[in-house]
Coordinates of C-alpha atoms in Angstrom, one line a residue:
M1 CA 53.0 114.9 50.0
K2 CA 56.5 115.0 48.6
S3 CA 56.5 114.2 44.9
L4 CA 56.1 110.5 45.5
T5 CA 58.6 111.2 48.3
R6 CA 62.3 112.1 47.8
T7 CA 63.7 108.6 48.0
A8 CA 60.8 106.8 46.5
L9 CA 61.8 108.7 43.4
M10 CA 65.5 108.3 44.1
L11 CA 66.1 105.5 41.6
L12 CA 64.0 107.2 38.9
V13 CA 65.9 110.5 39.5
L14 CA 69.2 108.7 39.2
A15 CA 68.1 106.9 36.1
L16 CA 66.9 110.2 34.5
L17 CA 70.2 112.1 35.0
P18 CA 71.0 114.5 33.4
Y19 CA 67.4 115.4 32.5
A20 CA 66.0 115.2 36.1
T21 CA 68.9 117.0 37.7
A22 CA 68.7 119.7 35.1
T23 CA 64.9 120.3 35.5
A24 CA 63.8 119.1 38.9
Q25 CA 64.6 122.5 40.4
S26 CA 64.5 124.6 37.3
A27 CA 61.5 126.8 38.1
V28 CA 62.3 129.7 40.4
P29 CA 60.2 129.0 42.4
S30 CA 59.5 125.6 40.9
P31 CA 56.0 124.2 40.5
A32 CA 56.9 121.9 43.3
G33 CA 57.3 125.0 45.4
Q34 CA 53.6 125.4 45.3
S35 CA 53.2 122.0 46.9
A36 CA 51.1 121.1 49.9
P37 CA 48.5 123.6 50.9
S38 CA 50.2 125.8 53.4
T39 CA 48.8 128.4 55.7
A40 CA 47.7 131.9 55.7
L41 CA 49.2 134.8 57.6
A42 CA 45.9 136.2 58.9
A43 CA 42.3 136.1 58.2
T44 CA 40.8 138.6 55.8
S45 CA 37.4 140.2 55.9
A46 CA 36.7 139.9 52.2
P47 CA 36.2 136.4 50.7
T48 CA 39.2 135.1 48.8
V49 CA 37.4 134.0 45.6
E50 CA 40.2 134.6 43.2
Y51 CA 44.0 134.4 43.6
T52 CA 45.5 137.9 43.0
L53 CA 48.8 139.7 43.8
P54 CA 49.5 143.3 44.5
S55 CA 51.3 145.1 41.7
D56 CA 54.8 144.9 43.2
K57 CA 54.5 141.2 43.9
L58 CA 52.9 140.5 40.6
A59 CA 55.9 142.1 38.8
K60 CA 58.2 139.9 40.8
A61 CA 56.1 136.8 40.2
K62 CA 56.1 137.4 36.4
T63 CA 59.8 137.8 36.4
L64 CA 60.3 134.6 38.3
Y65 CA 57.8 132.8 36.1
D66 CA 59.6 133.9 32.9
L67 CA 63.0 133.1 34.4
G68 CA 61.8 129.7 35.5
G69 CA 60.7 128.9 32.0
T70 CA 64.1 130.0 30.6
L71 CA 66.0 127.9 33.2
R72 CA 63.9 124.9 32.4
I73 CA 64.8 125.1 28.7
V74 CA 68.5 125.9 29.4
G75 CA 68.7 123.2 32.1
T76 CA 67.2 120.6 29.9
I77 CA 69.5 121.4 26.9
W78 CA 72.5 121.7 29.1
G79 CA 71.8 118.3 30.6
F80 CA 71.7 116.6 27.2
V81 CA 74.8 118.5 26.1
V82 CA 76.7 117.3 29.1
I83 CA 75.8 113.7 28.7
L84 CA 76.5 113.8 24.9
G85 CA 79.9 115.5 25.6
I86 CA 80.8 112.7 28.0
L87 CA 79.9 110.1 25.4
Y88 CA 81.7 111.7 22.5
L89 CA 84.8 112.5 24.6
G90 CA 84.9 108.9 26.0
V91 CA 85.1 110.2 29.5
V92 CA 83.6 107.2 31.2
A93 CA 85.6 104.9 28.8
R94 CA 88.7 106.4 30.4
F95 CA 87.2 105.8 33.9
R96 CA 86.6 102.2 32.8
D97 CA 90.2 101.8 31.8
W98 CA 91.4 103.2 35.1
A99 CA 89.1 100.9 37.0
E100 CA 90.0 97.8 35.1
K101 CA 93.7 98.5 35.8
A102 CA 93.1 99.2 39.5
A103 CA 90.6 96.4 40.4
K104 CA 89.8 92.9 39.3
Y105 CA 86.2 92.5 40.7
S106 CA 83.3 94.3 39.0
F107 CA 81.9 95.9 42.1
L108 CA 85.2 97.5 42.9
Q109 CA 85.3 98.7 39.4
A110 CA 81.9 100.2 39.8
M111 CA 83.1 102.0 43.0
I112 CA 85.6 103.8 40.8
V113 CA 83.6 104.4 37.6
V114 CA 80.2 105.4 39.0
P115 CA 81.3 108.0 41.6
L116 CA 83.6 109.7 39.0
F117 CA 80.7 109.8 36.5
V118 CA 78.3 111.3 39.2
I119 CA 80.9 113.9 40.2
V120 CA 81.3 115.0 36.6
L121 CA 77.6 115.3 36.1
N122 CA 77.0 117.2 39.3
V123 CA 80.0 119.6 39.1
L124 CA 78.9 120.6 35.6
R125 CA 75.3 121.1 37.0
W126 CA 76.3 123.2 40.0
P127 CA 76.6 126.6 38.3
L128 CA 72.9 126.4 37.2
D129 CA 71.9 125.2 40.7
A130 CA 73.9 128.0 42.3
Y131 CA 72.2 130.6 40.1
R132 CA 68.8 129.3 41.0
Q133 CA 69.7 129.5 44.7
S134 CA 71.0 133.1 44.2
I135 CA 67.6 134.0 42.7
R136 CA 65.8 132.5 45.6
L137 CA 67.9 134.5 48.0
Q138 CA 67.5 137.7 45.9
Y139 CA 63.7 137.4 46.0
G140 CA 63.5 136.4 49.6
L141 CA 62.4 132.8 49.1
A142 CA 65.4 131.3 50.8
V143 CA 67.7 132.3 53.6
Q144 CA 70.1 129.4 53.6
H145 CA 73.7 130.6 53.6
W146 CA 76.1 129.4 50.9
G147 CA 78.2 127.2 53.2
S148 CA 75.1 125.2 54.2
W149 CA 73.8 125.1 50.6
F150 CA 77.1 123.7 49.3
G151 CA 77.2 121.2 52.2
D152 CA 73.8 120.0 51.1
Q153 CA 75.1 119.6 47.5
L154 CA 78.0 117.5 48.8
K155 CA 75.6 115.3 50.8
V156 CA 73.4 114.8 47.7
L157 CA 76.5 113.9 45.7
A158 CA 77.5 111.3 48.3
I159 CA 74.1 109.7 48.5
I160 CA 73.7 109.5 44.8
S161 CA 77.2 108.1 44.4
I162 CA 76.5 105.3 46.9
V163 CA 73.0 104.4 45.6
L164 CA 73.9 104.7 42.0
T165 CA 77.1 102.5 42.4
V166 CA 74.9 99.7 43.7
V167 CA 72.3 100.2 41.0
V168 CA 74.7 100.5 38.0
W169 CA 76.8 97.5 39.2
F170 CA 73.7 95.3 39.4
V171 CA 72.4 96.4 36.0
I172 CA 75.8 95.8 34.3
W173 CA 76.1 92.5 36.1
R174 CA 72.7 91.3 34.8
I175 CA 73.5 92.6 31.3
R176 CA 76.6 90.5 31.2
R177 CA 74.9 87.4 32.6
S178 CA 71.5 87.7 31.0
P179 CA 71.6 89.9 27.8
R180 CA 67.9 89.2 27.0
W181 CA 66.3 89.6 30.4
W182 CA 68.5 92.0 32.3
W183 CA 65.8 94.7 32.1
F184 CA 63.2 92.5 33.8
Q185 CA 65.6 91.2 36.5
S186 CA 66.7 94.8 37.2
W187 CA 63.1 95.8 37.6
L188 CA 62.4 92.9 40.0
A189 CA 65.4 93.9 42.1
A190 CA 64.4 97.6 42.1
L191 CA 61.1 97.0 43.8
P192 CA 62.3 95.9 47.2
F193 CA 65.1 98.5 46.9
I194 CA 62.6 101.3 46.3
L195 CA 60.5 100.1 49.3
F196 CA 63.6 100.1 51.4
L197 CA 64.5 103.6 50.4
A198 CA 61.0 104.8 51.1
V199 CA 61.1 103.3 54.6
I200 CA 64.5 104.7 55.6
E201 CA 64.0 108.2 54.0
P202 CA 62.4 109.9 57.0
M203 CA 64.7 108.3 59.6
V204 CA 68.0 108.3 57.8
L205 CA 68.1 110.6 54.8
D206 CA 65.9 113.6 55.7
P207 CA 67.7 114.3 59.0
L208 CA 70.9 114.8 56.9
F209 CA 69.4 117.9 55.4
D210 CA 66.9 119.3 58.0
K211 CA 66.2 119.3 61.7
F212 CA 63.1 117.5 63.0
E213 CA 61.5 117.2 66.4
P214 CA 58.2 115.8 67.7
L215 CA 55.4 118.3 67.0
G216 CA 54.0 117.8 70.5
K217 CA 57.2 118.9 72.1
T218 CA 56.8 122.6 71.1
N219 CA 53.2 122.7 70.0
P220 CA 51.1 120.5 72.4
Q221 CA 48.0 122.6 71.9
L222 CA 48.2 122.2 68.2
V223 CA 48.5 118.4 68.5
Q224 CA 45.3 118.4 70.6
A225 CA 43.5 120.4 67.9
I226 CA 44.9 118.0 65.2
E227 CA 43.6 115.0 67.2
K228 CA 40.1 116.3 66.7
V229 CA 40.6 116.3 63.0
T230 CA 42.0 112.7 63.0
E231 CA 39.1 111.5 65.2
R232 CA 36.6 113.0 62.8
G233 CA 38.2 111.0 60.0
G234 CA 38.0 107.8 62.1
L235 CA 41.8 107.6 62.0
S236 CA 44.4 107.3 64.6
I237 CA 47.7 109.1 63.8
P238 CA 49.7 108.9 67.0
P239 CA 51.5 112.1 68.1
D240 CA 54.8 110.3 67.6
R241 CA 54.0 110.2 63.9
M242 CA 53.7 114.1 63.8
F243 CA 56.9 116.0 63.3
L244 CA 58.0 119.6 63.1
M245 CA 60.7 120.5 60.5
K246 CA 62.8 123.6 61.0
A247 CA 62.5 124.9 57.5
S248 CA 63.0 128.5 58.6
E249 CA 66.7 127.9 58.6
K250 CA 66.7 127.6 54.8
V251 CA 63.5 129.0 53.3
T252 CA 60.7 131.5 54.0
T253 CA 57.9 129.7 52.3
L254 CA 55.3 127.4 53.9
N255 CA 54.7 123.7 53.5
A256 CA 53.8 120.3 55.0
Y257 CA 54.0 116.8 53.7
V258 CA 53.4 113.1 54.4
T259 CA 56.3 110.7 53.9
G260 CA 57.7 107.3 54.8
L261 CA 56.2 103.9 54.7
G262 CA 55.2 101.4 57.3
P263 CA 57.1 102.1 60.6
S264 CA 58.4 105.4 59.2
K265 CA 55.2 106.8 57.9
R266 CA 54.6 110.3 59.3
V267 CA 53.2 113.8 58.8
V268 CA 55.7 116.7 58.8
V269 CA 54.8 120.4 59.2
W270 CA 57.3 123.1 58.6
D271 CA 57.9 125.5 61.4
T272 CA 57.3 128.4 59.0
T273 CA 53.8 127.2 58.6
I274 CA 53.1 127.2 62.3
Q275 CA 54.8 130.6 62.8
K276 CA 52.7 132.3 60.2
A277 CA 49.3 130.5 60.4
S278 CA 46.3 130.5 62.6
T279 CA 45.1 127.3 64.1
P280 CA 42.2 126.8 61.6
E281 CA 44.6 127.3 58.7
T282 CA 47.1 124.8 60.2
L283 CA 44.3 122.3 60.6
F284 CA 43.4 122.6 56.9
V285 CA 47.1 122.0 56.1
Y286 CA 47.0 119.0 58.3
G287 CA 43.8 117.8 56.8
H288 CA 45.3 117.9 53.3
E289 CA 48.3 115.9 54.5
M290 CA 46.0 113.5 56.4
G291 CA 44.3 113.0 53.0
H292 CA 47.6 111.7 51.6
Y293 CA 47.9 109.5 54.6
V294 CA 44.3 108.1 54.5
L295 CA 44.1 107.8 50.8
N296 CA 47.4 105.8 50.6
H297 CA 49.0 108.2 48.2
V298 CA 52.5 107.1 49.0
L299 CA 51.7 103.5 48.2
I300 CA 49.8 104.6 45.0
G301 CA 52.8 106.7 44.0
L302 CA 55.2 103.8 44.6
A303 CA 52.9 101.5 42.5
A304 CA 52.9 104.1 39.7
L305 CA 56.6 104.3 39.9
A306 CA 56.9 100.6 39.6
V307 CA 54.8 100.5 36.5
G308 CA 56.6 103.4 35.0
L309 CA 60.0 101.8 35.7
F310 CA 58.9 98.5 34.2
I311 CA 57.9 100.2 30.9
G312 CA 61.0 102.5 31.0
L313 CA 63.4 99.6 31.5
Y314 CA 61.8 97.6 28.7
V315 CA 61.9 100.5 26.3
L316 CA 65.5 101.2 27.4
Y317 CA 66.4 97.6 26.6
R318 CA 64.9 97.8 23.1
I319 CA 66.4 101.1 22.2
A320 CA 69.9 100.3 23.7
N321 CA 70.2 97.1 21.6
W322 CA 69.2 99.0 18.4
M323 CA 71.4 102.0 19.2
L324 CA 74.6 100.3 20.3
P325 CA 75.9 99.0 16.9
R326 CA 75.4 102.5 15.5
V327 CA 77.4 104.4 18.1
Q328 CA 79.7 102.1 19.9
Q329 CA 82.9 102.9 18.0
R330 CA 82.2 106.7 18.1
W331 CA 81.4 106.6 21.8
H332 CA 84.2 104.1 22.8
I333 CA 81.8 101.4 24.0
R334 CA 82.9 97.8 23.6
E335 CA 79.6 96.1 24.3
L336 CA 76.3 96.6 26.2
G337 CA 77.9 95.2 29.4
D338 CA 80.8 97.7 29.2
W339 CA 81.0 100.4 31.9
A340 CA 81.3 102.9 29.1
V341 CA 77.7 102.2 28.1
V342 CA 76.4 103.8 31.3
P343 CA 76.1 107.4 29.9
M344 CA 74.3 106.0 26.8
L345 CA 71.7 104.3 29.0
F346 CA 71.3 107.5 31.0
L347 CA 70.8 109.4 27.7
I348 CA 68.1 107.1 26.6
F349 CA 66.3 107.2 29.9
S350 CA 66.6 110.9 30.0
V351 CA 64.8 111.3 26.7
L352 CA 62.1 108.9 28.0
G353 CA 61.8 110.9 31.2
F354 CA 61.3 114.1 29.2
I355 CA 58.6 112.5 27.2
A356 CA 56.9 111.1 30.3
T357 CA 57.0 114.3 32.3
P358 CA 53.5 115.5 31.6
L359 CA 52.1 112.0 32.5
G360 CA 53.8 112.1 35.8
S361 CA 52.8 115.7 36.4
T362 CA 49.2 115.0 35.6
F363 CA 49.2 112.0 37.9
S364 CA 50.7 114.0 40.8
R365 CA 48.3 116.9 40.3
Q366 CA 45.3 114.5 40.6
L367 CA 46.6 113.1 43.9
E368 CA 47.1 116.6 45.2
H369 CA 43.6 117.6 44.1
N370 CA 42.2 114.6 45.9
A371 CA 44.1 115.6 49.0
D372 CA 42.6 119.1 48.7
V373 CA 39.1 117.6 48.6
Y374 CA 39.9 115.6 51.7
G375 CA 41.2 118.6 53.5
L376 CA 38.1 120.6 52.8
E377 CA 35.8 117.7 53.9
I378 CA 37.7 116.8 57.1
T379 CA 37.8 120.4 58.3
H380 CA 34.1 121.2 57.4
G381 CA 32.3 121.7 60.7
I382 CA 35.6 122.0 62.6
N383 CA 36.8 125.3 61.0
A384 CA 34.3 128.1 60.9
N385 CA 33.9 129.0 57.2
S386 CA 36.2 126.2 56.2
Q387 CA 36.0 127.0 52.5
E388 CA 37.3 130.5 53.0
V389 CA 40.1 129.2 55.3
A390 CA 41.3 126.9 52.6
A391 CA 41.0 129.6 49.9
H392 CA 42.9 132.1 51.9
T393 CA 45.5 129.5 52.7
F394 CA 46.2 129.1 49.0
Q395 CA 46.2 132.9 48.5
V396 CA 49.0 133.5 51.1
L397 CA 50.9 130.4 49.9
G398 CA 51.0 132.0 46.5
E399 CA 52.0 135.4 47.8
L400 CA 54.9 134.0 49.9
S401 CA 56.0 131.8 47.0
L402 CA 55.6 134.6 44.5
S403 CA 53.5 132.2 42.3
Y404 CA 52.4 133.8 39.0
P405 CA 48.6 134.0 38.8
Y406 CA 48.4 133.4 35.1
P407 CA 50.6 130.4 34.2
S408 CA 50.4 129.0 30.7
Q409 CA 48.2 125.9 30.6
A410 CA 51.0 124.2 28.6
V411 CA 53.4 124.8 31.4
V412 CA 51.0 123.6 34.0
F413 CA 50.3 120.5 31.9
W414 CA 53.9 119.7 31.4
Y415 CA 55.6 120.6 34.7
Y416 CA 53.2 121.4 37.6
D417 CA 53.0 118.5 40.0
H418 CA 50.3 120.4 42.0
P419 CA 47.3 122.2 40.7
A420 CA 48.0 125.9 40.0
I421 CA 47.2 128.2 42.9
P422 CA 44.4 130.1 41.0
D423 CA 42.6 126.8 40.4
R424 CA 43.0 125.7 44.0
V425 CA 41.6 129.0 45.3
R426 CA 38.5 128.7 43.0
F427 CA 38.0 125.1 43.9
A428 CA 38.1 125.8 47.6
H429 CA 35.0 128.0 47.2
E430 CA 33.2 126.0 44.6
Y431 CA 33.4 122.6 46.4
D432 CA 30.3 122.6 48.6
P433 CA 28.4 119.3 48.4
W434 CA 26.8 120.0 51.8
S435 CA 24.7 122.9 50.6
K436 CA 23.7 120.9 47.5
G437 CA 22.5 117.9 49.5
E438 CA 25.2 115.8 48.0
A439 CA 27.4 113.3 49.9
P440 CA 31.1 114.3 50.4
K441 CA 33.5 112.2 48.4
Y442 CA 35.7 110.9 51.3
V443 CA 34.5 112.1 54.7
K444 CA 30.9 111.0 55.1

């Protein structure tokens, strides 16, 4: 599962700039790069009871792990420095003055102020992002050429500008009309907006970045094998909800995910997974994603996002009212409903986002662990030696992603949105309710 799905988190990501943009991709590869259980290259004769790497890959993994930690720290500090610089230099206050001279209506003013603000943030972030991409290319984790990479950055910039213009305009409008309850009204308005984004993501946004096609078009035999897994789970996932993503045009790693909501809900398997996996391994990948589907993790994630956003907006409201009188002259802000207050609101939410990071990571790791359990259960009896298939899947995923076998528990706690690869390998072999005469957790 994507980390609550890309657009389900869109509002939160926007609200947490610059912190989120500085850290979301900071690990090289990031913890998110260890995401859905992907597939193995080939079966091994020896049981995969522990995640290990050969000496050459271990050295690379350690370098990437240390570099990822450094980039997380640098990215976080740089994000705060950028937003504070914008505030102290009155950059958005100048944008406000231009907008007020150019347009009378508030939404037209927002169409000037917000995109300029987003452009400044993203342009100042691009050097770090480009360095991360160069590292991925250097270590063979990515193959996307720079023209395509930069094109994706421009697409992200356009999407964020459009969405954030609407969001910021609404928030400022409610601040001016309802100084006491704007935070609650903004939260109420955000709920249907988040649901809307979650529905349109697979159909509108994802195809802007990657190519998709029905899984049955190129892999009909795999679809038939997958249908056996869905039947065992008592679930009907139509073939038209199964898609192949051509990830090989950009990366060399493996993945799969479940995304969408309602009419757009679907399972997506990367073509790299299918190219480098046996059928049993692919079935385990699918079983994990089916777990997200069956266990309603997208809805649970959206509900958690709604709760977090409610708390965040209320705390934002309290801190902003306390903070404004102390900084408004220094930061060129007239009042809380001024366009120039936007960077201050982002700064506050960025700090809150940093503090809340381990909570969100822990929540996500639990969902992923539950999906691992479901994948093991649903493929038991379908895959021969299903526990070893799962364990070896994680082993090869780690090798291809150059995941360090000995991550700090503090780093895992704070940043990893999936269980660490060594933990997943061990769990795959340890989870065996059948031999103990116990009932499986999900698939009876």
